Amino acid sequence: MAARTEHTPSTAGTRDLVAACRTEIPELTRQLIAAIFTDIPEWTDYSPVSRDDLHRACCRYLTRVLELIAGEVADPDRDEVAAAIGRNRAAQGVPLEAMLRTFRLGGQIVWEALLDKAGELPPGEVRKIGVATWSAIDGMSSALVTSYRGTELEQVRRDERRRHGLIEDLLAGSARDATFAVRAARELNLPAQGGYLVVVVRGDRPKVEIGTETALAALGIRSVWHDRVDTVVGLVSLEQRDGSAVLDQVRTRIRGRAAASPVVQGLAQIETGHALALLGLETLPAASQGLVSLEQRYPEALLLRSADLTALMVARTLGPVLELPTREHEILLRTLAIWLQENCSAANAAPRLHCHRNTVINRLQRISALLGRRLEGQRAYLELSLALAALEMGLIEPA
């Protein structure tokens, strides 16, 4: 900044020259506005700005350039006129490139006006005026960029806070109010009606790949993804698509333990979908990875929803086995679980257990004796499977 001040001329000749140009500010403003608009749209995107607003800003800008050249105002890098223009244009959505081009054009117009009136000024004085002119333009351009970027950042933060609040309200059930649902749909670019999947991701470092929302949008799948304290929540619109196919697309972009709700209808049911997705998540072991649907975990979800009944069922179904020493009951329970997974075939279970078929049969007979019941039969299979699931989920701690 010291360099800019050093090159600011303050001679009587310079002040007179600037004063003469000030009388022509209306004409210089007209020239600048005419120069702004060309046949290249991206250079002239002032569509959000009214003609009067643009005229006032150009007039202020040209006036401030002359004030800086005359040394009446210091520190162009922090110039408030340029900063105010930057704030306003960022809020209006005018491209920064268009603004910088306007500043350069304005500097050129001022410089040409000064040269036209320089007359008999010594070459050294003219050179100083040139340095001061472009120093002013550079400084004001810097102030413009700083202000513009700061306003953009604040807008992003404000938009993120608004988006965060809207999604939190959806998860809290506010979309049961039809008016709120319509507003949330518009601001989040989601349909108010139609099928939705709610996805919840959790883990030591829950992660949904960066760009998931954009990647899904490229496939025609609208969604929003929302960071909470311990989870990431996704609201995924189906819009007549098959839920399983959509989940396949989501699954490839998730790193962590995740669960999806069954299909719920409209934003009004997002709260319900979120609760169901959380229920599905709780059925998964803490160390698991990947995405499952609650529809794949209904038995486990039922166990979670009825903790007292689950404890009674496990005690009645497997109690005598659980009373054995840890090593012994773990071997028996693993044998029982794999036997059930292999459709009650000892021959198929034996290789997985790394033992002989007869060993499997002997272990099953011991379990049957301890429980005082046969292990075969539809009801036995159901109760044993549910009890083993409860143990796997950690709902019951073995004695």
CSV table of N, CA, C and O in Angstrom, one decimal, residues 73 82 87-88 117 135 250 271 273 295 348 353 368 376:
chain,number,residue,atom,x,y,z
A,73,VAL,N,-8.5,10.4,-1.4
A,73,VAL,CA,-8.8,9.2,-0.7
A,73,VAL,C,-7.6,8.2,-0.8
A,73,VAL,O,-7.0,8.1,-1.8
A,82,ALA,N,-15.8,0.3,-3.8
A,82,ALA,CA,-15.6,-1.0,-4.5
A,82,ALA,C,-16.1,-2.1,-3.7
A,82,ALA,O,-16.7,-3.1,-4.3
A,87,ARG,N,-20.3,-6.4,-2.8
A,87,ARG,CA,-21.3,-7.0,-2.0
A,87,ARG,C,-22.6,-7.1,-2.7
A,87,ARG,O,-23.3,-8.1,-2.7
A,88,ASN,N,-23.0,-5.9,-3.3
A,88,ASN,CA,-24.3,-5.9,-4.0
A,88,ASN,C,-24.4,-6.8,-5.2
A,88,ASN,O,-25.3,-7.6,-5.4
A,117,LYS,N,-7.1,15.7,-21.7
A,117,LYS,CA,-7.0,17.0,-21.1
A,117,LYS,C,-5.6,17.3,-20.6
A,117,LYS,O,-5.4,18.3,-19.9
A,135,SER,N,-2.9,2.1,-10.5
A,135,SER,CA,-2.8,1.6,-9.1
A,135,SER,C,-4.2,1.7,-8.4
A,135,SER,O,-4.5,0.8,-7.7
A,250,VAL,N,-27.0,-46.2,-4.3
A,250,VAL,CA,-26.5,-45.5,-3.1
A,250,VAL,C,-25.4,-46.4,-2.4
A,250,VAL,O,-24.5,-45.8,-1.9
A,271,GLU,N,-40.1,-38.3,8.8
A,271,GLU,CA,-39.9,-38.6,10.3
A,271,GLU,C,-40.0,-40.1,10.5
A,271,GLU,O,-39.1,-40.7,11.2
A,273,GLY,N,-39.8,-42.6,8.3
A,273,GLY,CA,-38.7,-43.2,7.6
A,273,GLY,C,-37.4,-43.2,8.4
A,273,GLY,O,-36.6,-44.1,8.4
A,295,GLU,N,-36.1,-53.9,5.7
A,295,GLU,CA,-36.9,-55.0,5.2
A,295,GLU,C,-36.1,-56.4,5.3
A,295,GLU,O,-36.7,-57.4,5.2
A,348,ASN,N,-23.8,-80.9,5.9
A,348,ASN,CA,-23.4,-79.6,5.3
A,348,ASN,C,-22.8,-78.7,6.3
A,348,ASN,O,-21.9,-77.9,6.0
A,353,LEU,N,-17.7,-76.3,10.2
A,353,LEU,CA,-17.3,-76.3,11.6
A,353,LEU,C,-16.0,-77.0,11.8
A,353,LEU,O,-15.5,-77.2,12.9
A,368,SER,N,-30.1,-80.6,22.7
A,368,SER,CA,-31.5,-81.1,22.8
A,368,SER,C,-31.7,-81.6,24.3
A,368,SER,O,-32.8,-81.3,24.9
A,376,GLU,N,-36.0,-80.1,16.1
A,376,GLU,CA,-36.6,-80.0,14.8
A,376,GLU,C,-38.0,-79.5,14.9
A,376,GLU,O,-38.6,-79.5,16.0
